[in-house]
Amino acid sequence: AVQEPGGRESVRMKYLDYPELTRLELQTHDLEVGDCQLELKLEAYSCKLAGVDKKLCKSLESQFASADSLTHSPLFAADSAVGPLSEPGSRRVLYNLICTMNASSPDYDFSGTSPQQLVRETSFHDAVKKVDSYLQPVYMQLEDKDFQQRLWATIDAIICAQDCEIYSYVPEAEDDEHPFSSAGKLWTFNYFFYNKRIKKVVFFSCAAKSRLSEIYDSDEAMDAEEDYLIQGFLPYSDAQIAMDSP
């Protein structure tokens, strides 16, 4: 199969190459804030499924083949973030978000993702506020003082943010193999800006990884990270953001 950047294969959900997203990513590559190293992804994908993604969707859809199976499936949720899973359109949203994560992290299988791990954000404005609360120390440290404005303007230009459904993904308990919740990560966020009309999604994922976890063993690292959390790289409150903004 044809390889996309980062080892992605064309048989998966198609990676869309936007140089402006790549430039924003590179500006934060291996950025260190305090004792944390930033891991940030900004990627766009087409929601036109092919190859292994089609097979995955057929497999997941088989779990919803009848009204009887709906009541017993572990994936079923009458009031999930993506809508009632008795409706095909809601299930398609779930499948597209799962396929996006599979394409972004091809070494991990997200097919077991439960709808309860997804949260529907109320608006683009609210999603921006939440992300900015995490990234405020990053904005302050970067030499490019227009980074914050360019970040959101670029996402908006690519995905038509006001027309999007916005979801966040919350990993389950710490898993050393999980790309979003492995040991040493103090926090992580994972947002999908999903536009049904243009069949496109922007995936915005970020984590702050403690460099202390590479120095100490697991117990020592946990104690050190707890000490660091008191003073370190934590989400800012609205008041702090207002105070630190230029």
PDB file of C-alpha atoms in Angstrom:
ATOM      1  CA  ALA A   1       0.000   0.000   0.000  1.00  0.00           C
ATOM      2  CA  VAL A   2       1.121   3.578  -0.595  1.00  0.00           C
ATOM      3  CA  GLN A   3       2.707   5.065   2.513  1.00  0.00           C
ATOM      4  CA  GLU A   4       1.603   8.470   3.770  1.00  0.00           C
ATOM      5  CA  PRO A   5       3.718  10.643   6.129  1.00  0.00           C
ATOM      6  CA  GLY A   6       4.313   8.967   9.489  1.00  0.00           C
ATOM      7  CA  GLY A   7       3.886   5.473   8.065  1.00  0.00           C
ATOM      8  CA  ARG A   8       0.162   5.794   7.372  1.00  0.00           C
ATOM      9  CA  GLU A   9      -1.139   3.500   4.653  1.00  0.00           C
ATOM     10  CA  SER A  10      -3.561   4.627   1.955  1.00  0.00           C
ATOM     11  CA  VAL A  11      -5.835   1.679   2.752  1.00  0.00           C
ATOM     12  CA  ARG A  12      -6.728   3.497   5.968  1.00  0.00           C
ATOM     13  CA  MET A  13      -8.687   6.716   6.294  1.00  0.00           C
ATOM     14  CA  LYS A  14      -6.938   9.143   3.944  1.00  0.00           C
ATOM     15  CA  TYR A  15      -4.484  11.544   5.556  1.00  0.00           C
ATOM     16  CA  LEU A  16      -4.872  15.065   4.129  1.00  0.00           C
ATOM     17  CA  ASP A  17      -1.634  16.972   3.819  1.00  0.00           C
ATOM     18  CA  TYR A  18      -2.020  20.563   5.012  1.00  0.00           C
ATOM     19  CA  PRO A  19       1.423  22.226   5.254  1.00  0.00           C
ATOM     20  CA  GLU A  20       0.069  24.855   7.637  1.00  0.00           C
ATOM     21  CA  LEU A  21      -0.910  22.146  10.149  1.00  0.00           C
ATOM     22  CA  THR A  22       2.518  20.548   9.783  1.00  0.00           C
ATOM     23  CA  ARG A  23       4.228  23.886  10.446  1.00  0.00           C
ATOM     24  CA  LEU A  24       2.205  24.393  13.638  1.00  0.00           C
ATOM     25  CA  GLU A  25       3.096  20.870  14.769  1.00  0.00           C
ATOM     26  CA  LEU A  26       6.795  21.410  14.100  1.00  0.00           C
ATOM     27  CA  GLN A  27       6.857  24.632  16.124  1.00  0.00           C
ATOM     28  CA  THR A  28       6.010  22.604  19.222  1.00  0.00           C
ATOM     29  CA  HIS A  29       8.086  19.524  18.384  1.00  0.00           C
ATOM     30  CA  ASP A  30       9.853  18.290  21.543  1.00  0.00           C
ATOM     31  CA  LEU A  31       9.083  21.594  23.250  1.00  0.00           C
ATOM     32  CA  GLU A  32       9.940  21.472  26.948  1.00  0.00           C
ATOM     33  CA  VAL A  33       7.829  23.405  29.441  1.00  0.00           C
ATOM     34  CA  GLY A  34       9.234  23.087  32.945  1.00  0.00           C
ATOM     35  CA  ASP A  35       9.901  19.393  33.498  1.00  0.00           C
ATOM     36  CA  CYS A  36       7.444  18.353  30.787  1.00  0.00           C
ATOM     37  CA  GLN A  37       7.875  17.515  27.147  1.00  0.00           C
ATOM     38  CA  LEU A  38       5.010  18.392  24.837  1.00  0.00           C
ATOM     39  CA  GLU A  39       3.642  15.826  22.377  1.00  0.00           C
ATOM     40  CA  LEU A  40       1.249  17.494  19.929  1.00  0.00           C
ATOM     41  CA  LYS A  41      -0.573  16.193  16.852  1.00  0.00           C
ATOM     42  CA  LEU A  42      -2.566  18.250  14.355  1.00  0.00           C
ATOM     43  CA  GLU A  43      -3.871  16.075  11.532  1.00  0.00           C
ATOM     44  CA  ALA A  44      -6.652  16.193   8.964  1.00  0.00           C
ATOM     45  CA  TYR A  45      -8.372  13.162   7.440  1.00  0.00           C
ATOM     46  CA  SER A  46     -10.986  12.459   4.810  1.00  0.00           C
ATOM     47  CA  CYS A  47     -13.993  10.501   6.093  1.00  0.00           C
ATOM     48  CA  LYS A  48     -14.269   8.528   2.852  1.00  0.00           C
ATOM     49  CA  LEU A  49     -13.396   5.090   4.176  1.00  0.00           C
ATOM     50  CA  ALA A  50     -11.423   2.461   2.287  1.00  0.00           C
ATOM     51  CA  GLY A  51      -9.687  -0.860   2.806  1.00  0.00           C
ATOM     52  CA  VAL A  52      -9.225  -1.905   6.429  1.00  0.00           C
ATOM     53  CA  ASP A  53     -11.497   0.882   7.660  1.00  0.00           C
ATOM     54  CA  LYS A  54     -14.400  -0.458   5.607  1.00  0.00           C
ATOM     55  CA  LYS A  55     -13.780  -3.913   7.048  1.00  0.00           C
ATOM     56  CA  LEU A  56     -13.684  -2.487  10.565  1.00  0.00           C
ATOM     57  CA  CYS A  57     -16.958  -0.628  10.044  1.00  0.00           C
ATOM     58  CA  LYS A  58     -18.631  -3.799   8.750  1.00  0.00           C
ATOM     59  CA  SER A  59     -17.386  -5.666  11.812  1.00  0.00           C
ATOM     60  CA  LEU A  60     -18.676  -2.996  14.190  1.00  0.00           C
ATOM     61  CA  GLU A  61     -21.947  -2.724  12.307  1.00  0.00           C
ATOM     62  CA  SER A  62     -22.529  -6.435  12.737  1.00  0.00           C
ATOM     63  CA  GLN A  63     -22.919  -5.739  16.463  1.00  0.00           C
ATOM     64  CA  PHE A  64     -25.928  -3.584  15.656  1.00  0.00           C
ATOM     65  CA  ALA A  65     -27.506  -5.943  13.114  1.00  0.00           C
ATOM     66  CA  SER A  66     -30.815  -6.287  14.938  1.00  0.00           C
ATOM     67  CA  ALA A  67     -32.869  -4.573  17.604  1.00  0.00           C
ATOM     68  CA  ASP A  68     -32.188  -7.550  19.860  1.00  0.00           C
ATOM     69  CA  SER A  69     -28.411  -7.158  19.599  1.00  0.00           C
ATOM     70  CA  LEU A  70     -28.672  -3.453  20.385  1.00  0.00           C
ATOM     71  CA  THR A  71     -29.900  -4.154  23.882  1.00  0.00           C
ATOM     72  CA  HIS A  72     -27.001  -6.502  24.631  1.00  0.00           C
ATOM     73  CA  SER A  73     -24.043  -4.967  22.806  1.00  0.00           C
ATOM     74  CA  PRO A  74     -21.372  -3.488  25.109  1.00  0.00           C
ATOM     75  CA  LEU A  75     -21.097  -0.611  22.619  1.00  0.00           C
ATOM     76  CA  PHE A  76     -24.778   0.272  22.833  1.00  0.00           C
ATOM     77  CA  ALA A  77     -25.778   3.466  24.598  1.00  0.00           C
ATOM     78  CA  ALA A  78     -29.180   5.043  24.137  1.00  0.00           C
ATOM     79  CA  ASP A  79     -27.829   8.485  24.993  1.00  0.00           C
ATOM     80  CA  SER A  80     -24.252   8.432  23.706  1.00  0.00           C
ATOM     81  CA  ALA A  81     -22.245  11.528  22.779  1.00  0.00           C
ATOM     82  CA  VAL A  82     -22.694  10.756  19.070  1.00  0.00           C
ATOM     83  CA  GLY A  83     -26.457  10.250  19.434  1.00  0.00           C
ATOM     84  CA  PRO A  84     -28.670   7.160  19.732  1.00  0.00           C
ATOM     85  CA  LEU A  85     -26.730   4.193  18.390  1.00  0.00           C
ATOM     86  CA  SER A  86     -29.976   2.707  17.120  1.00  0.00           C
ATOM     87  CA  GLU A  87     -29.610   5.264  14.303  1.00  0.00           C
ATOM     88  CA  PRO A  88     -27.169   4.532  11.426  1.00  0.00           C
ATOM     89  CA  GLY A  89     -25.978   8.156  11.266  1.00  0.00           C
ATOM     90  CA  SER A  90     -24.879   8.113  14.906  1.00  0.00           C
ATOM     91  CA  ARG A  91     -23.033   4.845  14.428  1.00  0.00           C
ATOM     92  CA  ARG A  92     -21.261   6.266  11.363  1.00  0.00           C
ATOM     93  CA  VAL A  93     -19.931   9.145  13.470  1.00  0.00           C
ATOM     94  CA  LEU A  94     -18.588   6.656  16.033  1.00  0.00           C
ATOM     95  CA  TYR A  95     -16.921   4.569  13.320  1.00  0.00           C
ATOM     96  CA  ASN A  96     -15.320   7.639  11.735  1.00  0.00           C
ATOM     97  CA  LEU A  97     -13.845   8.786  15.057  1.00  0.00           C
ATOM     98  CA  ILE A  98     -12.478   5.306  15.747  1.00  0.00           C
ATOM     99  CA  CYS A  99     -10.971   5.109  12.261  1.00  0.00           C
ATOM    100  CA  THR A 100      -9.391   8.541  12.736  1.00  0.00           C
ATOM    101  CA  MET A 101      -7.579   7.370  15.867  1.00  0.00           C
ATOM    102  CA  ASN A 102      -6.517   4.129  14.156  1.00  0.00           C
ATOM    103  CA  ALA A 103      -5.057   6.141  11.273  1.00  0.00           C
ATOM    104  CA  SER A 104      -3.284   8.563  13.609  1.00  0.00           C
ATOM    105  CA  SER A 105      -1.844   5.817  15.855  1.00  0.00           C
ATOM    106  CA  PRO A 106      -1.568   2.752  13.588  1.00  0.00           C
ATOM    107  CA  ASP A 107       0.264   0.691  16.222  1.00  0.00           C
ATOM    108  CA  TYR A 108      -2.783   0.702  18.514  1.00  0.00           C
ATOM    109  CA  ASP A 109      -6.259  -0.736  17.861  1.00  0.00           C
ATOM    110  CA  PHE A 110      -9.097   1.590  18.922  1.00  0.00           C
ATOM    111  CA  SER A 111     -11.883  -0.672  17.649  1.00  0.00           C
ATOM    112  CA  GLY A 112     -12.947  -1.435  21.225  1.00  0.00           C
ATOM    113  CA  THR A 113     -13.609   2.240  21.996  1.00  0.00           C
ATOM    114  CA  SER A 114     -16.850   2.679  23.900  1.00  0.00           C
ATOM    115  CA  PRO A 115     -19.203   5.594  23.145  1.00  0.00           C
ATOM    116  CA  GLN A 116     -18.934   6.438  26.842  1.00  0.00           C
ATOM    117  CA  GLN A 117     -15.317   7.468  26.185  1.00  0.00           C
ATOM    118  CA  LEU A 118     -16.511  10.272  23.910  1.00  0.00           C
ATOM    119  CA  VAL A 119     -17.821  13.660  25.016  1.00  0.00           C
ATOM    120  CA  ARG A 120     -19.747  16.047  22.755  1.00  0.00           C
ATOM    121  CA  GLU A 121     -18.513  19.606  23.177  1.00  0.00           C
ATOM    122  CA  THR A 122     -21.174  22.302  23.290  1.00  0.00           C
ATOM    123  CA  SER A 123     -19.461  24.704  20.874  1.00  0.00           C
ATOM    124  CA  PHE A 124     -16.247  25.589  19.072  1.00  0.00           C
ATOM    125  CA  HIS A 125     -15.792  28.479  21.513  1.00  0.00           C
ATOM    126  CA  ASP A 126     -15.929  26.149  24.512  1.00  0.00           C
ATOM    127  CA  ALA A 127     -13.475  23.708  22.924  1.00  0.00           C
ATOM    128  CA  VAL A 128     -11.065  26.576  22.246  1.00  0.00           C
ATOM    129  CA  LYS A 129     -11.263  27.705  25.882  1.00  0.00           C
ATOM    130  CA  LYS A 130     -10.534  24.191  27.153  1.00  0.00           C
ATOM    131  CA  VAL A 131      -7.556  23.681  24.840  1.00  0.00           C
ATOM    132  CA  ASP A 132      -6.175  27.144  25.605  1.00  0.00           C
ATOM    133  CA  SER A 133      -6.351  26.385  29.332  1.00  0.00           C
ATOM    134  CA  TYR A 134      -3.820  23.587  28.724  1.00  0.00           C
ATOM    135  CA  LEU A 135      -1.642  25.369  26.181  1.00  0.00           C
ATOM    136  CA  GLN A 136      -1.341  28.800  27.796  1.00  0.00           C
ATOM    137  CA  PRO A 137       2.198  28.076  29.124  1.00  0.00           C
ATOM    138  CA  VAL A 138       3.135  26.923  25.616  1.00  0.00           C
ATOM    139  CA  TYR A 139       1.817  30.115  24.005  1.00  0.00           C
ATOM    140  CA  MET A 140       3.832  32.123  26.514  1.00  0.00           C
ATOM    141  CA  GLN A 141       7.063  30.202  25.858  1.00  0.00           C
ATOM    142  CA  LEU A 142       6.991  30.195  22.046  1.00  0.00           C
ATOM    143  CA  GLU A 143       8.808  33.012  20.269  1.00  0.00           C
ATOM    144  CA  ASP A 144       5.950  33.175  17.765  1.00  0.00           C
ATOM    145  CA  LYS A 145       3.424  35.274  19.681  1.00  0.00           C
ATOM    146  CA  ASP A 146       0.848  34.824  16.902  1.00  0.00           C
ATOM    147  CA  PHE A 147       0.872  31.040  17.313  1.00  0.00           C
ATOM    148  CA  GLN A 148      -2.409  30.876  19.247  1.00  0.00           C
ATOM    149  CA  GLN A 149      -4.272  33.017  16.724  1.00  0.00           C
ATOM    150  CA  ARG A 150      -2.807  31.134  13.748  1.00  0.00           C
ATOM    151  CA  LEU A 151      -3.617  27.780  15.338  1.00  0.00           C
ATOM    152  CA  TRP A 152      -7.343  28.430  15.572  1.00  0.00           C
ATOM    153  CA  ALA A 153      -7.554  30.369  12.309  1.00  0.00           C
ATOM    154  CA  THR A 154      -5.923  27.436  10.485  1.00  0.00           C
ATOM    155  CA  ILE A 155      -8.254  24.847  12.019  1.00  0.00           C
ATOM    156  CA  ASP A 156     -11.248  27.036  11.174  1.00  0.00           C
ATOM    157  CA  ALA A 157     -10.106  27.526   7.570  1.00  0.00           C
ATOM    158  CA  ILE A 158      -9.665  23.778   7.020  1.00  0.00           C
ATOM    159  CA  ILE A 159     -12.732  22.422   8.766  1.00  0.00           C
ATOM    160  CA  CYS A 160     -15.284  25.319   8.873  1.00  0.00           C
ATOM    161  CA  ALA A 161     -15.378  25.151  12.664  1.00  0.00           C
ATOM    162  CA  GLN A 162     -18.831  26.644  13.155  1.00  0.00           C
ATOM    163  CA  ASP A 163     -20.311  23.819  11.041  1.00  0.00           C
ATOM    164  CA  CYS A 164     -18.542  21.113  13.054  1.00  0.00           C
ATOM    165  CA  GLU A 165     -19.570  18.608  15.618  1.00  0.00           C
ATOM    166  CA  ILE A 166     -16.789  18.602  18.201  1.00  0.00           C
ATOM    167  CA  TYR A 167     -15.950  15.563  20.301  1.00  0.00           C
ATOM    168  CA  SER A 168     -13.266  14.765  22.835  1.00  0.00           C
ATOM    169  CA  TYR A 169     -11.943  11.300  23.604  1.00  0.00           C
ATOM    170  CA  VAL A 170     -11.156  10.272  27.186  1.00  0.00           C
ATOM    171  CA  PRO A 171      -8.892   7.207  27.538  1.00  0.00           C
ATOM    172  CA  GLU A 172      -9.641   4.628  30.170  1.00  0.00           C
ATOM    173  CA  ALA A 173      -7.256   3.767  33.017  1.00  0.00           C
ATOM    174  CA  GLU A 174      -3.510   4.120  32.462  1.00  0.00           C
ATOM    175  CA  ASP A 175      -2.215   1.663  29.875  1.00  0.00           C
ATOM    176  CA  ASP A 176       1.485   1.602  28.966  1.00  0.00           C
ATOM    177  CA  GLU A 177       0.579   0.561  25.416  1.00  0.00           C
ATOM    178  CA  HIS A 178      -2.079   3.243  24.919  1.00  0.00           C
ATOM    179  CA  PRO A 179      -0.758   6.239  22.941  1.00  0.00           C
ATOM    180  CA  PHE A 180      -2.898   8.707  24.937  1.00  0.00           C
ATOM    181  CA  SER A 181      -2.609   7.412  28.500  1.00  0.00           C
ATOM    182  CA  SER A 182       0.766   5.728  28.894  1.00  0.00           C
ATOM    183  CA  ALA A 183       2.827   6.159  32.053  1.00  0.00           C
ATOM    184  CA  GLY A 184       4.431   9.531  32.686  1.00  0.00           C
ATOM    185  CA  LYS A 185       1.742  11.640  31.014  1.00  0.00           C
ATOM    186  CA  LEU A 186       0.469  14.318  33.372  1.00  0.00           C
ATOM    187  CA  TRP A 187      -2.433  15.241  31.131  1.00  0.00           C
ATOM    188  CA  THR A 188      -3.745  14.686  27.648  1.00  0.00           C
ATOM    189  CA  PHE A 189      -6.524  15.987  25.441  1.00  0.00           C
ATOM    190  CA  ASN A 190      -7.881  14.567  22.190  1.00  0.00           C
ATOM    191  CA  TYR A 191     -10.332  16.615  20.121  1.00  0.00           C
ATOM    192  CA  PHE A 192     -12.118  15.833  16.872  1.00  0.00           C
ATOM    193  CA  PHE A 193     -13.439  18.686  14.755  1.00  0.00           C
ATOM    194  CA  TYR A 194     -15.822  16.700  12.573  1.00  0.00           C
ATOM    195  CA  ASN A 195     -17.604  18.216   9.568  1.00  0.00           C
ATOM    196  CA  LYS A 196     -20.186  15.860   8.083  1.00  0.00           C
ATOM    197  CA  ARG A 197     -20.942  18.113   5.129  1.00  0.00           C
ATOM    198  CA  ILE A 198     -17.415  18.135   3.718  1.00  0.00           C
ATOM    199  CA  LYS A 199     -16.621  14.635   5.088  1.00  0.00           C
ATOM    200  CA  LYS A 200     -13.511  15.738   6.877  1.00  0.00           C
ATOM    201  CA  VAL A 201     -12.116  15.653  10.416  1.00  0.00           C
ATOM    202  CA  VAL A 202      -9.267  17.505  12.118  1.00  0.00           C
ATOM    203  CA  PHE A 203      -7.740  15.541  14.993  1.00  0.00           C
ATOM    204  CA  PHE A 204      -6.010  17.666  17.630  1.00  0.00           C
ATOM    205  CA  SER A 205      -4.215  15.654  20.290  1.00  0.00           C
ATOM    206  CA  CYS A 206      -1.730  16.811  22.891  1.00  0.00           C
ATOM    207  CA  ALA A 207      -0.042  15.441  26.004  1.00  0.00           C
ATOM    208  CA  ALA A 208       2.421  16.722  28.575  1.00  0.00           C
ATOM    209  CA  LYS A 209       4.866  13.954  29.414  1.00  0.00           C
ATOM    210  CA  SER A 210       6.935  14.215  32.570  1.00  0.00           C
ATOM    211  CA  ARG A 211      10.650  13.821  31.904  1.00  0.00           C
ATOM    212  CA  LEU A 212      10.949  12.578  35.493  1.00  0.00           C
ATOM    213  CA  SER A 213       9.357   9.281  34.483  1.00  0.00           C
ATOM    214  CA  GLU A 214      12.437   8.510  32.387  1.00  0.00           C
ATOM    215  CA  ILE A 215      14.746   9.128  35.358  1.00  0.00           C
ATOM    216  CA  TYR A 216      13.037   7.353  38.242  1.00  0.00           C
ATOM    217  CA  ASP A 217      11.438   3.972  38.570  1.00  0.00           C
ATOM    218  CA  SER A 218       7.634   3.886  38.532  1.00  0.00           C
ATOM    219  CA  ASP A 219       7.073   4.499  42.291  1.00  0.00           C
ATOM    220  CA  GLU A 220       9.632   7.304  42.508  1.00  0.00           C
ATOM    221  CA  ALA A 221       8.287   8.862  39.315  1.00  0.00           C
ATOM    222  CA  MET A 222       4.759   8.859  40.717  1.00  0.00           C
ATOM    223  CA  ASP A 223       5.893  10.670  43.878  1.00  0.00           C
ATOM    224  CA  ALA A 224       7.942  13.145  41.857  1.00  0.00           C
ATOM    225  CA  GLU A 225       5.085  13.794  39.457  1.00  0.00           C
ATOM    226  CA  GLU A 226       2.678  14.408  42.347  1.00  0.00           C
ATOM    227  CA  ASP A 227       5.116  17.015  43.727  1.00  0.00           C
ATOM    228  CA  TYR A 228       5.432  18.570  40.302  1.00  0.00           C
ATOM    229  CA  LEU A 229       1.675  18.753  39.795  1.00  0.00           C
ATOM    230  CA  ILE A 230       1.426  21.154  42.726  1.00  0.00           C
ATOM    231  CA  GLN A 231       3.502  23.755  40.915  1.00  0.00           C
ATOM    232  CA  GLY A 232       3.804  22.577  37.342  1.00  0.00           C
ATOM    233  CA  PHE A 233       2.236  22.392  33.929  1.00  0.00           C
ATOM    234  CA  LEU A 234      -1.478  22.314  34.768  1.00  0.00           C
ATOM    235  CA  PRO A 235      -4.479  23.728  32.897  1.00  0.00           C
ATOM    236  CA  TYR A 236      -4.932  27.437  33.476  1.00  0.00           C
ATOM    237  CA  SER A 237      -8.098  28.942  34.873  1.00  0.00           C
ATOM    238  CA  ASP A 238      -9.971  31.594  32.875  1.00  0.00           C
ATOM    239  CA  ALA A 239      -8.615  34.226  35.276  1.00  0.00           C
ATOM    240  CA  GLN A 240      -5.006  33.118  34.708  1.00  0.00           C
ATOM    241  CA  ILE A 241      -5.503  33.115  30.936  1.00  0.00           C
ATOM    242  CA  ALA A 242      -6.872  36.661  31.029  1.00  0.00           C
ATOM    243  CA  MET A 243      -4.003  37.810  33.272  1.00  0.00           C
ATOM    244  CA  ASP A 244      -1.248  36.245  31.115  1.00  0.00           C
ATOM    245  CA  SER A 245      -2.681  37.162  27.719  1.00  0.00           C
ATOM    246  CA  PRO A 246      -0.860  40.015  25.968  1.00  0.00           C
TER     247      PRO A 246
END
